[in-house]
Structure formats: structure tokens, C-alpha cells
Amino acid sequence: MLFLVAALLLMGVVMGSVAHAPVPVSLAAAVLIAIWLAVFAVRERTARRRHTPVNRLRHTSTN
């Protein structure tokens, strides 16, 4: 969680300096951030699917 907060803080600094950077540098940084977020999302999704039993999901929706 602390790593995510630090990443968001760093992204805020980058977003502030993007106004002074050339467009290709800004686009490259945006692509790198998007790839990092996609990898993070895939890792989180696979970790949650791996730790959640299938039977538990079936029984929670039937009340």
C-alpha cells in the first residue's frame, strides 16, 4: 500500500513537470505508467482468483 502511495506521489510530480517536457518524453512516460498499471492490475486479479475458493463465491450469492 505504501508503494502505491509513493507511486501516486511520484506520478503527481511527473504530471506537474509534464508541462515543461517535450511531447515525445511525456508520451513515453505515459506509456510506461500505463504498462505498469496494467501489470499491477493483472497481478492483483490473478492473486485474488488464486486465493478465493470457488465454493465460497457460489454460496455468498444465494441468500
Tab-separated table of N, CA and C in Angstrom:
chain	number	residue	atom	x	y	z
A	1	MET	N	0.826	-1.191	0.000
A	1	MET	CA	0.000	0.000	0.000
A	1	MET	C	0.874	1.260	0.000
A	2	LEU	N	1.942	1.207	0.782
A	2	LEU	CA	2.843	2.350	0.837
A	2	LEU	C	3.507	2.580	-0.516
A	3	PHE	N	3.803	1.474	-1.205
A	3	PHE	CA	4.396	1.588	-2.540
A	3	PHE	C	3.426	2.278	-3.499
A	4	LEU	N	2.153	1.966	-3.392
A	4	LEU	CA	1.150	2.590	-4.256
A	4	LEU	C	1.032	4.083	-3.959
A	5	VAL	N	1.072	4.464	-2.704
A	5	VAL	CA	1.017	5.883	-2.334
A	5	VAL	C	2.244	6.616	-2.874
A	6	ALA	N	3.413	5.983	-2.758
A	6	ALA	CA	4.630	6.602	-3.280
A	6	ALA	C	4.556	6.734	-4.803
A	7	ALA	N	3.994	5.732	-5.461
A	7	ALA	CA	3.854	5.797	-6.915
A	7	ALA	C	2.900	6.921	-7.322
A	8	LEU	N	1.818	7.075	-6.595
A	8	LEU	CA	0.884	8.161	-6.898
A	8	LEU	C	1.508	9.529	-6.654
A	9	LEU	N	2.305	9.634	-5.608
A	9	LEU	CA	3.013	10.888	-5.340
A	9	LEU	C	3.997	11.199	-6.459
A	10	LEU	N	4.729	10.180	-6.886
A	10	LEU	CA	5.669	10.354	-7.984
A	10	LEU	C	4.942	10.723	-9.274
A	11	MET	N	3.784	10.106	-9.503
A	11	MET	CA	3.001	10.433	-10.692
A	11	MET	C	2.530	11.889	-10.641
A	12	GLY	N	2.177	12.378	-9.456
A	12	GLY	CA	1.790	13.778	-9.327
A	12	GLY	C	2.929	14.722	-9.661
A	13	VAL	N	4.138	14.366	-9.254
A	13	VAL	CA	5.311	15.187	-9.581
A	13	VAL	C	5.550	15.158	-11.086
A	14	VAL	N	5.420	13.967	-11.681
A	14	VAL	CA	5.616	13.841	-13.129
A	14	VAL	C	4.554	14.625	-13.890
A	15	MET	N	3.322	14.575	-13.419
A	15	MET	CA	2.246	15.304	-14.094
A	15	MET	C	2.484	16.814	-14.007
A	16	GLY	N	3.086	17.267	-12.922
A	16	GLY	CA	3.397	18.688	-12.796
A	16	GLY	C	4.518	19.115	-13.725
A	17	SER	N	5.462	18.208	-13.938
A	17	SER	CA	6.591	18.563	-14.807
A	17	SER	C	6.327	18.256	-16.270
A	18	VAL	N	5.224	17.602	-16.562
A	18	VAL	CA	4.936	17.237	-17.949
A	18	VAL	C	4.664	18.482	-18.808
A	19	ALA	N	4.277	19.558	-18.187
A	19	ALA	CA	4.030	20.791	-18.944
A	19	ALA	C	5.327	21.382	-19.497
A	20	HIS	N	6.450	21.037	-18.874
A	20	HIS	CA	7.732	21.581	-19.302
A	20	HIS	C	8.532	20.610	-20.155
A	21	ALA	N	8.055	19.386	-20.288
A	21	ALA	CA	8.781	18.361	-21.049
A	21	ALA	C	8.268	18.324	-22.488
A	22	PRO	N	9.112	17.892	-23.420
A	22	PRO	CA	8.655	17.739	-24.803
A	22	PRO	C	7.572	16.663	-24.912
A	23	VAL	N	6.775	16.733	-25.938
A	23	VAL	CA	5.654	15.808	-26.116
A	23	VAL	C	6.116	14.348	-26.209
A	24	PRO	N	7.157	14.010	-26.967
A	24	PRO	CA	7.567	12.594	-27.009
A	24	PRO	C	7.979	12.035	-25.642
A	25	VAL	N	8.620	12.852	-24.824
A	25	VAL	CA	9.005	12.407	-23.478
A	25	VAL	C	7.754	12.174	-22.634
A	26	SER	N	6.789	13.055	-22.740
A	26	SER	CA	5.540	12.908	-21.992
A	26	SER	C	4.785	11.656	-22.433
A	27	LEU	N	4.743	11.407	-23.724
A	27	LEU	CA	4.054	10.211	-24.225
A	27	LEU	C	4.767	8.933	-23.792
A	28	ALA	N	6.078	8.939	-23.803
A	28	ALA	CA	6.831	7.761	-23.359
A	28	ALA	C	6.567	7.485	-21.877
A	29	ALA	N	6.546	8.528	-21.072
A	29	ALA	CA	6.247	8.359	-19.646
A	29	ALA	C	4.824	7.846	-19.444
A	30	ALA	N	3.888	8.353	-20.230
A	30	ALA	CA	2.503	7.899	-20.119
A	30	ALA	C	2.375	6.424	-20.492
A	31	VAL	N	3.087	6.001	-21.511
A	31	VAL	CA	3.048	4.591	-21.918
A	31	VAL	C	3.653	3.708	-20.830
A	32	LEU	N	4.759	4.133	-20.248
A	32	LEU	CA	5.381	3.350	-19.173
A	32	LEU	C	4.455	3.238	-17.959
A	33	ILE	N	3.798	4.314	-17.593
A	33	ILE	CA	2.867	4.281	-16.465
A	33	ILE	C	1.681	3.374	-16.777
A	34	ALA	N	1.172	3.432	-17.997
A	34	ALA	CA	0.041	2.582	-18.379
A	34	ALA	C	0.428	1.103	-18.343
A	35	ILE	N	1.623	0.784	-18.801
A	35	ILE	CA	2.081	-0.610	-18.760
A	35	ILE	C	2.237	-1.076	-17.320
A	36	TRP	N	2.807	-0.214	-16.471
A	36	TRP	CA	2.975	-0.576	-15.061
A	36	TRP	C	1.623	-0.822	-14.402
A	37	LEU	N	0.643	0.029	-14.666
A	37	LEU	CA	-0.691	-0.148	-14.085
A	37	LEU	C	-1.370	-1.404	-14.609
A	38	ALA	N	-1.181	-1.727	-15.885
A	38	ALA	CA	-1.773	-2.946	-16.450
A	38	ALA	C	-1.157	-4.190	-15.804
A	39	VAL	N	0.153	-4.195	-15.636
A	39	VAL	CA	0.814	-5.335	-14.985
A	39	VAL	C	0.328	-5.464	-13.543
A	40	PHE	N	0.196	-4.360	-12.843
A	40	PHE	CA	-0.295	-4.385	-11.469
A	40	PHE	C	-1.717	-4.945	-11.402
A	41	ALA	N	-2.573	-4.524	-12.325
A	41	ALA	CA	-3.957	-4.995	-12.331
A	41	ALA	C	-4.030	-6.499	-12.613
A	42	VAL	N	-3.227	-6.978	-13.542
A	42	VAL	CA	-3.221	-8.410	-13.864
A	42	VAL	C	-2.715	-9.212	-12.672
A	43	ARG	N	-1.664	-8.739	-12.016
A	43	ARG	CA	-1.138	-9.444	-10.839
A	43	ARG	C	-2.169	-9.489	-9.711
A	44	GLU	N	-2.859	-8.396	-9.478
A	44	GLU	CA	-3.881	-8.372	-8.427
A	44	GLU	C	-5.045	-9.304	-8.762
A	45	ARG	N	-5.464	-9.301	-9.999
A	45	ARG	CA	-6.587	-10.151	-10.396
A	45	ARG	C	-6.234	-11.622	-10.256
A	46	THR	N	-5.053	-12.007	-10.703
A	46	THR	CA	-4.663	-13.414	-10.587
A	46	THR	C	-4.445	-13.819	-9.134
A	47	ALA	N	-3.941	-12.925	-8.314
A	47	ALA	CA	-3.743	-13.242	-6.897
A	47	ALA	C	-5.078	-13.420	-6.187
A	48	ARG	N	-6.051	-12.604	-6.509
A	48	ARG	CA	-7.366	-12.739	-5.857
A	48	ARG	C	-8.095	-13.983	-6.321
A	49	ARG	N	-7.962	-14.328	-7.589
A	49	ARG	CA	-8.608	-15.549	-8.083
A	49	ARG	C	-7.945	-16.787	-7.489
A	50	ARG	N	-6.659	-16.721	-7.260
A	50	ARG	CA	-5.937	-17.867	-6.722
A	50	ARG	C	-6.286	-18.108	-5.260
A	51	HIS	N	-6.593	-17.054	-4.490
A	51	HIS	CA	-6.853	-17.189	-3.065
A	51	HIS	C	-8.331	-17.277	-2.715
A	52	THR	N	-9.232	-17.110	-3.666
A	52	THR	CA	-10.670	-17.163	-3.380
A	52	THR	C	-11.223	-18.510	-3.823
A	53	PRO	N	-11.749	-19.309	-2.907
A	53	PRO	CA	-12.322	-20.603	-3.305
A	53	PRO	C	-13.579	-20.418	-4.147
A	54	VAL	N	-13.790	-21.319	-5.072
A	54	VAL	CA	-14.943	-21.232	-5.961
A	54	VAL	C	-16.234	-21.467	-5.188
A	55	ASN	N	-16.231	-22.400	-4.248
A	55	ASN	CA	-17.445	-22.702	-3.490
A	55	ASN	C	-17.899	-21.513	-2.659
A	56	ARG	N	-16.973	-20.732	-2.160
A	56	ARG	CA	-17.326	-19.558	-1.366
A	56	ARG	C	-18.054	-18.529	-2.216
A	57	LEU	N	-17.666	-18.377	-3.464
A	57	LEU	CA	-18.331	-17.429	-4.349
A	57	LEU	C	-19.752	-17.896	-4.654
A	58	ARG	N	-19.947	-19.177	-4.807
A	58	ARG	CA	-21.293	-19.691	-5.131
A	58	ARG	C	-22.251	-19.526	-3.970
A	59	HIS	N	-21.780	-19.704	-2.740
A	59	HIS	CA	-22.674	-19.663	-1.582
A	59	HIS	C	-22.972	-18.259	-1.105
A	60	THR	N	-22.187	-17.282	-1.466
A	60	THR	CA	-22.448	-15.924	-0.985
A	60	THR	C	-23.610	-15.272	-1.713
A	61	SER	N	-23.887	-15.683	-2.947
A	61	SER	CA	-24.938	-15.025	-3.706
A	61	SER	C	-26.314	-15.633	-3.464
A	62	THR	N	-26.407	-16.756	-2.764
A	62	THR	CA	-27.703	-17.404	-2.539
A	62	THR	C	-28.154	-17.187	-1.101
A	63	ASN	N	-28.951	-16.163	-0.876
A	63	ASN	CA	-29.488	-15.878	0.456
A	63	ASN	C	-30.967	-15.999	0.473
